[in-house]
mmCIF file of N, CA and C in Angstrom:
data_model
loop_
_atom_site.group_PDB
_atom_site.id
_atom_site.type_symbol
_atom_site.label_atom_id
_atom_site.label_comp_id
_atom_site.label_asym_id
_atom_site.label_seq_id
_atom_site.Cartn_x
_atom_site.Cartn_y
_atom_site.Cartn_z
ATOM 1 N N ILE A 1 -15.470 7.836 -43.402
ATOM 2 C CA ILE A 1 -14.772 7.372 -42.211
ATOM 3 C C ILE A 1 -15.585 6.269 -41.539
ATOM 4 N N ARG A 2 -16.893 6.445 -41.530
ATOM 5 C CA ARG A 2 -17.763 5.457 -40.877
ATOM 6 C C ARG A 2 -17.555 4.056 -41.470
ATOM 7 N N ASP A 3 -17.468 3.967 -42.802
ATOM 8 C CA ASP A 3 -17.281 2.672 -43.463
ATOM 9 C C ASP A 3 -15.928 2.051 -43.122
ATOM 10 N N TYR A 4 -14.908 2.877 -42.967
ATOM 11 C CA TYR A 4 -13.575 2.376 -42.636
ATOM 12 C C TYR A 4 -13.534 1.837 -41.204
ATOM 13 N N LEU A 5 -14.178 2.525 -40.274
ATOM 14 C CA LEU A 5 -14.105 2.153 -38.864
ATOM 15 C C LEU A 5 -15.064 1.030 -38.469
ATOM 16 N N GLU A 6 -16.092 0.799 -39.264
ATOM 17 C CA GLU A 6 -17.096 -0.206 -38.927
ATOM 18 C C GLU A 6 -16.529 -1.610 -38.704
ATOM 19 N N PRO A 7 -15.603 -2.123 -39.539
ATOM 20 C CA PRO A 7 -15.062 -3.472 -39.292
ATOM 21 C C PRO A 7 -14.298 -3.597 -37.972
ATOM 22 N N PHE A 8 -13.867 -2.476 -37.403
ATOM 23 C CA PHE A 8 -13.142 -2.500 -36.135
ATOM 24 C C PHE A 8 -14.085 -2.413 -34.938
ATOM 25 N N GLY A 9 -15.385 -2.358 -35.191
ATOM 26 C CA GLY A 9 -16.358 -2.258 -34.112
ATOM 27 C C GLY A 9 -16.461 -0.861 -33.546
ATOM 28 N N ILE A 10 -16.090 0.135 -34.338
ATOM 29 C CA ILE A 10 -16.107 1.518 -33.875
ATOM 30 C C ILE A 10 -17.276 2.240 -34.521
ATOM 31 N N ASP A 11 -18.218 2.658 -33.691
ATOM 32 C CA ASP A 11 -19.370 3.421 -34.151
ATOM 33 C C ASP A 11 -19.090 4.894 -33.879
ATOM 34 N N VAL A 12 -19.072 5.695 -34.928
ATOM 35 C CA VAL A 12 -18.719 7.108 -34.766
ATOM 36 C C VAL A 12 -19.799 7.893 -34.031
ATOM 37 N N ALA A 13 -20.978 7.316 -33.831
ATOM 38 C CA ALA A 13 -22.052 8.009 -33.127
ATOM 39 C C ALA A 13 -21.927 7.892 -31.609
ATOM 40 N N THR A 14 -21.103 6.972 -31.125
ATOM 41 C CA THR A 14 -20.930 6.813 -29.680
ATOM 42 C C THR A 14 -19.697 7.579 -29.223
ATOM 43 N N ALA A 15 -19.727 8.011 -27.971
ATOM 44 C CA ALA A 15 -18.611 8.797 -27.437
ATOM 45 C C ALA A 15 -17.338 7.958 -27.336
ATOM 46 N N ILE A 16 -17.419 6.828 -26.669
ATOM 47 C CA ILE A 16 -16.288 5.904 -26.538
ATOM 48 C C ILE A 16 -16.727 4.591 -27.180
ATOM 49 N N PRO A 17 -16.167 4.252 -28.326
ATOM 50 C CA PRO A 17 -16.614 3.052 -29.044
ATOM 51 C C PRO A 17 -16.365 1.769 -28.252
ATOM 52 N N PRO A 18 -17.356 0.882 -28.204
ATOM 53 C CA PRO A 18 -17.171 -0.402 -27.518
ATOM 54 C C PRO A 18 -16.022 -1.219 -28.105
ATOM 55 N N GLY A 19 -15.761 -1.079 -29.394
ATOM 56 C CA GLY A 19 -14.649 -1.798 -30.013
ATOM 57 C C GLY A 19 -13.309 -1.385 -29.438
ATOM 58 N N LEU A 20 -13.174 -0.113 -29.101
ATOM 59 C CA LEU A 20 -11.942 0.387 -28.487
ATOM 60 C C LEU A 20 -11.766 -0.194 -27.091
ATOM 61 N N ILE A 21 -12.854 -0.243 -26.345
ATOM 62 C CA ILE A 21 -12.802 -0.810 -24.998
ATOM 63 C C ILE A 21 -12.464 -2.297 -25.070
ATOM 64 N N GLY A 22 -13.068 -3.004 -26.011
ATOM 65 C CA GLY A 22 -12.784 -4.429 -26.177
ATOM 66 C C GLY A 22 -11.341 -4.699 -26.553
ATOM 67 N N THR A 23 -10.798 -3.863 -27.425
ATOM 68 C CA THR A 23 -9.397 -4.022 -27.826
ATOM 69 C C THR A 23 -8.471 -3.792 -26.643
ATOM 70 N N LEU A 24 -8.761 -2.777 -25.844
ATOM 71 C CA LEU A 24 -7.934 -2.501 -24.669
ATOM 72 C C LEU A 24 -8.059 -3.625 -23.644
ATOM 73 N N ASP A 25 -9.265 -4.140 -23.457
ATOM 74 C CA ASP A 25 -9.446 -5.271 -22.538
ATOM 75 C C ASP A 25 -8.647 -6.488 -23.002
ATOM 76 N N SER A 26 -8.595 -6.708 -24.296
ATOM 77 C CA SER A 26 -7.793 -7.812 -24.838
ATOM 78 C C SER A 26 -6.308 -7.592 -24.579
ATOM 79 N N ALA A 27 -5.863 -6.337 -24.685
ATOM 80 C CA ALA A 27 -4.458 -6.022 -24.412
ATOM 81 C C ALA A 27 -4.121 -6.268 -22.945
ATOM 82 N N VAL A 28 -5.028 -5.890 -22.047
ATOM 83 C CA VAL A 28 -4.807 -6.128 -20.613
ATOM 84 C C VAL A 28 -4.759 -7.632 -20.340
ATOM 85 N N TYR A 29 -5.654 -8.384 -20.955
ATOM 86 C CA TYR A 29 -5.652 -9.837 -20.773
ATOM 87 C C TYR A 29 -4.345 -10.445 -21.274
ATOM 88 N N SER A 30 -3.920 -10.035 -22.461
ATOM 89 C CA SER A 30 -2.679 -10.571 -23.033
ATOM 90 C C SER A 30 -1.476 -10.221 -22.170
ATOM 91 N N ALA A 31 -1.429 -8.988 -21.684
ATOM 92 C CA ALA A 31 -0.323 -8.576 -20.818
ATOM 93 C C ALA A 31 -0.343 -9.361 -19.510
ATOM 94 N N GLY A 32 -1.532 -9.682 -19.028
ATOM 95 C CA GLY A 32 -1.645 -10.474 -17.808
ATOM 96 C C GLY A 32 -1.109 -11.884 -17.973
ATOM 97 N N GLN A 33 -1.161 -12.410 -19.190
ATOM 98 C CA GLN A 33 -0.654 -13.751 -19.450
ATOM 99 C C GLN A 33 0.871 -13.809 -19.396
ATOM 100 N N ILE A 34 1.519 -12.680 -19.640
ATOM 101 C CA ILE A 34 2.990 -12.621 -19.587
ATOM 102 C C ILE A 34 3.427 -11.641 -18.498
ATOM 103 N N ARG A 35 2.658 -11.593 -17.427
ATOM 104 C CA ARG A 35 2.876 -10.614 -16.355
ATOM 105 C C ARG A 35 4.303 -10.657 -15.811
ATOM 106 N N ASP A 36 4.895 -11.826 -15.724
ATOM 107 C CA ASP A 36 6.247 -11.942 -15.179
ATOM 108 C C ASP A 36 7.293 -11.336 -16.108
ATOM 109 N N ARG A 37 6.976 -11.140 -17.371
ATOM 110 C CA ARG A 37 7.914 -10.545 -18.330
ATOM 111 C C ARG A 37 7.573 -9.094 -18.642
ATOM 112 N N PHE A 38 6.520 -8.611 -18.064
ATOM 113 C CA PHE A 38 6.039 -7.258 -18.333
ATOM 114 C C PHE A 38 6.603 -6.325 -17.269
ATOM 115 N N SER A 39 7.047 -5.140 -17.661
ATOM 116 C CA SER A 39 7.633 -4.212 -16.690
ATOM 117 C C SER A 39 6.557 -3.720 -15.720
ATOM 118 N N PRO A 40 6.923 -3.508 -14.458
ATOM 119 C CA PRO A 40 5.944 -2.992 -13.486
ATOM 120 C C PRO A 40 5.355 -1.645 -13.912
ATOM 121 N N ASP A 41 6.190 -0.763 -14.452
ATOM 122 C CA ASP A 41 5.688 0.535 -14.902
ATOM 123 C C ASP A 41 4.721 0.378 -16.070
ATOM 124 N N GLY A 42 5.041 -0.504 -16.995
ATOM 125 C CA GLY A 42 4.165 -0.755 -18.130
ATOM 126 C C GLY A 42 2.829 -1.327 -17.692
ATOM 127 N N TRP A 43 2.869 -2.239 -16.719
ATOM 128 C CA TRP A 43 1.642 -2.842 -16.212
ATOM 129 C C TRP A 43 0.770 -1.792 -15.530
ATOM 130 N N LEU A 44 1.376 -0.952 -14.697
ATOM 131 C CA LEU A 44 0.609 0.104 -14.028
ATOM 132 C C LEU A 44 0.008 1.078 -15.033
ATOM 133 N N ALA A 45 0.771 1.437 -16.054
ATOM 134 C CA ALA A 45 0.271 2.356 -17.075
ATOM 135 C C ALA A 45 -0.887 1.729 -17.852
ATOM 136 N N LEU A 46 -0.780 0.451 -18.182
ATOM 137 C CA LEU A 46 -1.844 -0.229 -18.917
ATOM 138 C C LEU A 46 -3.106 -0.347 -18.065
ATOM 139 N N LYS A 47 -2.951 -0.690 -16.802
ATOM 140 C CA LYS A 47 -4.109 -0.790 -15.910
ATOM 141 C C LYS A 47 -4.757 0.582 -15.706
ATOM 142 N N ASP A 48 -3.944 1.639 -15.606
ATOM 143 C CA ASP A 48 -4.487 2.990 -15.466
ATOM 144 C C ASP A 48 -5.256 3.396 -16.718
ATOM 145 N N LEU A 49 -4.713 3.063 -17.874
ATOM 146 C CA LEU A 49 -5.390 3.349 -19.140
ATOM 147 C C LEU A 49 -6.728 2.612 -19.203
ATOM 148 N N SER A 50 -6.737 1.359 -18.795
ATOM 149 C CA SER A 50 -7.966 0.571 -18.791
ATOM 150 C C SER A 50 -8.993 1.162 -17.828
ATOM 151 N N LYS A 51 -8.545 1.519 -16.635
ATOM 152 C CA LYS A 51 -9.445 2.109 -15.646
ATOM 153 C C LYS A 51 -10.039 3.416 -16.165
ATOM 154 N N THR A 52 -9.201 4.239 -16.781
ATOM 155 C CA THR A 52 -9.661 5.523 -17.302
ATOM 156 C C THR A 52 -10.699 5.342 -18.396
ATOM 157 N N ILE A 53 -10.434 4.452 -19.337
ATOM 158 C CA ILE A 53 -11.370 4.292 -20.456
ATOM 159 C C ILE A 53 -12.706 3.722 -19.990
ATOM 160 N N HIS A 54 -12.682 2.846 -18.987
ATOM 161 C CA HIS A 54 -13.935 2.306 -18.468
ATOM 162 C C HIS A 54 -14.714 3.370 -17.699
ATOM 163 N N GLN A 55 -14.014 4.260 -16.994
ATOM 164 C CA GLN A 55 -14.692 5.335 -16.275
ATOM 165 C C GLN A 55 -15.333 6.328 -17.232
ATOM 166 N N VAL A 56 -14.581 6.770 -18.236
ATOM 167 C CA VAL A 56 -15.122 7.784 -19.140
ATOM 168 C C VAL A 56 -16.184 7.207 -20.071
ATOM 169 N N ALA A 57 -16.165 5.912 -20.308
ATOM 170 C CA ALA A 57 -17.155 5.306 -21.206
ATOM 171 C C ALA A 57 -18.571 5.474 -20.675
ATOM 172 N N THR A 58 -18.708 5.542 -19.368
ATOM 173 C CA THR A 58 -20.043 5.659 -18.773
ATOM 174 C C THR A 58 -20.460 7.102 -18.532
ATOM 175 N N THR A 59 -19.527 8.040 -18.594
ATOM 176 C CA THR A 59 -19.857 9.419 -18.235
ATOM 177 C C THR A 59 -19.743 10.423 -19.373
ATOM 178 N N VAL A 60 -19.064 10.070 -20.448
ATOM 179 C CA VAL A 60 -18.770 11.027 -21.516
ATOM 180 C C VAL A 60 -19.902 11.059 -22.539
ATOM 181 N N ALA A 61 -20.237 12.266 -22.968
ATOM 182 C CA ALA A 61 -21.248 12.457 -24.010
ATOM 183 C C ALA A 61 -20.555 12.667 -25.355
ATOM 184 N N PRO A 62 -21.200 12.290 -26.445
ATOM 185 C CA PRO A 62 -20.610 12.533 -27.770
ATOM 186 C C PRO A 62 -20.382 14.024 -28.004
ATOM 187 N N GLY A 63 -19.382 14.328 -28.799
ATOM 188 C CA GLY A 63 -19.084 15.728 -29.118
ATOM 189 C C GLY A 63 -17.814 16.204 -28.443
ATOM 190 N N ASP A 64 -17.846 17.446 -27.956
ATOM 191 C CA ASP A 64 -16.663 18.039 -27.332
ATOM 192 C C ASP A 64 -16.196 17.258 -26.110
ATOM 193 N N ASP A 65 -17.134 16.770 -25.330
ATOM 194 C CA ASP A 65 -16.787 15.999 -24.136
ATOM 195 C C ASP A 65 -16.001 14.745 -24.514
ATOM 196 N N ALA A 66 -16.442 14.070 -25.559
ATOM 197 C CA ALA A 66 -15.741 12.867 -26.022
ATOM 198 C C ALA A 66 -14.361 13.212 -26.564
ATOM 199 N N THR A 67 -14.246 14.360 -27.218
ATOM 200 C CA THR A 67 -12.944 14.781 -27.747
ATOM 201 C C THR A 67 -11.956 15.010 -26.617
ATOM 202 N N ARG A 68 -12.402 15.658 -25.559
ATOM 203 C CA ARG A 68 -11.520 15.887 -24.400
ATOM 204 C C ARG A 68 -11.125 14.566 -23.745
ATOM 205 N N ALA A 69 -12.074 13.661 -23.619
ATOM 206 C CA ALA A 69 -11.780 12.357 -23.016
ATOM 207 C C ALA A 69 -10.797 11.571 -23.877
ATOM 208 N N MET A 70 -10.982 11.606 -25.178
ATOM 209 C CA MET A 70 -10.066 10.898 -26.077
ATOM 210 C C MET A 70 -8.667 11.505 -26.032
ATOM 211 N N THR A 71 -8.576 12.809 -25.785
ATOM 212 C CA THR A 71 -7.267 13.446 -25.643
ATOM 213 C C THR A 71 -6.533 12.879 -24.433
ATOM 214 N N VAL A 72 -7.240 12.711 -23.329
ATOM 215 C CA VAL A 72 -6.639 12.123 -22.125
ATOM 216 C C VAL A 72 -6.226 10.680 -22.398
ATOM 217 N N ILE A 73 -7.096 9.928 -23.045
ATOM 218 C CA ILE A 73 -6.793 8.528 -23.354
ATOM 219 C C ILE A 73 -5.595 8.429 -24.288
ATOM 220 N N LEU A 74 -5.550 9.294 -25.289
ATOM 221 C CA LEU A 74 -4.426 9.289 -26.229
ATOM 222 C C LEU A 74 -3.116 9.634 -25.527
ATOM 223 N N ARG A 75 -3.147 10.582 -24.598
ATOM 224 C CA ARG A 75 -1.945 10.951 -23.846
ATOM 225 C C ARG A 75 -1.465 9.776 -22.996
ATOM 226 N N LYS A 76 -2.384 9.081 -22.354
ATOM 227 C CA LYS A 76 -2.006 7.919 -21.543
ATOM 228 C C LYS A 76 -1.487 6.783 -22.421
ATOM 229 N N LEU A 77 -2.078 6.626 -23.588
ATOM 230 C CA LEU A 77 -1.620 5.601 -24.521
ATOM 231 C C LEU A 77 -0.213 5.899 -25.018
ATOM 232 N N ALA A 78 0.076 7.172 -25.274
ATOM 233 C CA ALA A 78 1.424 7.561 -25.696
ATOM 234 C C ALA A 78 2.429 7.314 -24.571
ATOM 235 N N GLY A 79 2.034 7.578 -23.337
ATOM 236 C CA GLY A 79 2.906 7.295 -22.197
ATOM 237 C C GLY A 79 3.178 5.811 -22.048
ATOM 238 N N PHE A 80 2.152 5.004 -22.221
ATOM 239 C CA PHE A 80 2.313 3.552 -22.165
ATOM 240 C C PHE A 80 3.252 3.072 -23.262
ATOM 241 N N SER A 81 3.070 3.585 -24.452
ATOM 242 C CA SER A 81 3.926 3.215 -25.580
ATOM 243 C C SER A 81 5.379 3.591 -25.311
ATOM 244 N N GLY A 82 5.596 4.768 -24.750
ATOM 245 C CA GLY A 82 6.951 5.204 -24.420
ATOM 246 C C GLY A 82 7.602 4.316 -23.380
ATOM 247 N N LEU A 83 6.830 3.923 -22.365
ATOM 248 C CA LEU A 83 7.364 3.028 -21.336
ATOM 249 C C LEU A 83 7.770 1.684 -21.929
ATOM 250 N N LEU A 84 6.936 1.139 -22.775
ATOM 251 C CA LEU A 84 7.270 -0.150 -23.384
ATOM 252 C C LEU A 84 8.494 -0.046 -24.272
ATOM 253 N N HIS A 85 8.567 1.027 -25.030
ATOM 254 C CA HIS A 85 9.715 1.210 -25.920
ATOM 255 C C HIS A 85 11.005 1.358 -25.110
ATOM 256 N N GLU A 86 10.932 2.062 -24.000
ATOM 257 C CA GLU A 86 12.114 2.293 -23.167
ATOM 258 C C GLU A 86 12.579 1.005 -22.487
ATOM 259 N N ASN A 87 11.647 0.136 -22.134
ATOM 260 C CA ASN A 87 11.981 -1.089 -21.395
ATOM 261 C C ASN A 87 12.161 -2.308 -22.289
ATOM 262 N N MET A 88 12.106 -2.124 -23.596
ATOM 263 C CA MET A 88 12.188 -3.248 -24.522
ATOM 264 C C MET A 88 13.638 -3.702 -24.702
ATOM 265 N N TYR A 89 13.806 -5.000 -24.735
ATOM 266 C CA TYR A 89 15.127 -5.548 -25.023
ATOM 267 C C TYR A 89 15.400 -5.419 -26.510
ATOM 268 N N ARG A 90 16.631 -5.094 -26.838
ATOM 269 C CA ARG A 90 17.006 -4.979 -28.240
ATOM 270 C C ARG A 90 18.143 -5.952 -28.523
ATOM 271 N N PHE A 91 18.024 -6.672 -29.599
ATOM 272 C CA PHE A 91 19.016 -7.664 -29.965
ATOM 273 C C PHE A 91 19.393 -7.448 -31.417
ATOM 274 N N THR A 92 20.664 -7.324 -31.663
ATOM 275 C CA THR A 92 21.119 -7.190 -33.045
ATOM 276 C C THR A 92 21.822 -8.470 -33.449
ATOM 277 N N GLY A 93 21.317 -9.080 -34.497
ATOM 278 C CA GLY A 93 21.973 -10.268 -35.008
ATOM 279 C C GLY A 93 21.291 -11.479 -34.733
#
């Protein structure tokens, strides 16, 4: 697993990988560039996810603590994904 995750900047020895934080920061930046087209709920969910991951990155220890923190992050990420899917325009043709 370590070899697979290394190109993504994910070190399995750290509680919250810096590569994950960097990817989320890039998503927040990209969403900010199209802020006028982004749903208010989606923006709030993304900012909350970013705030949460930055908070836990400084306080979480590797092991069980990191697993619990990742569970919270994964739940928020699923909520964000659901909001975007619900607010997405669909065009056939």
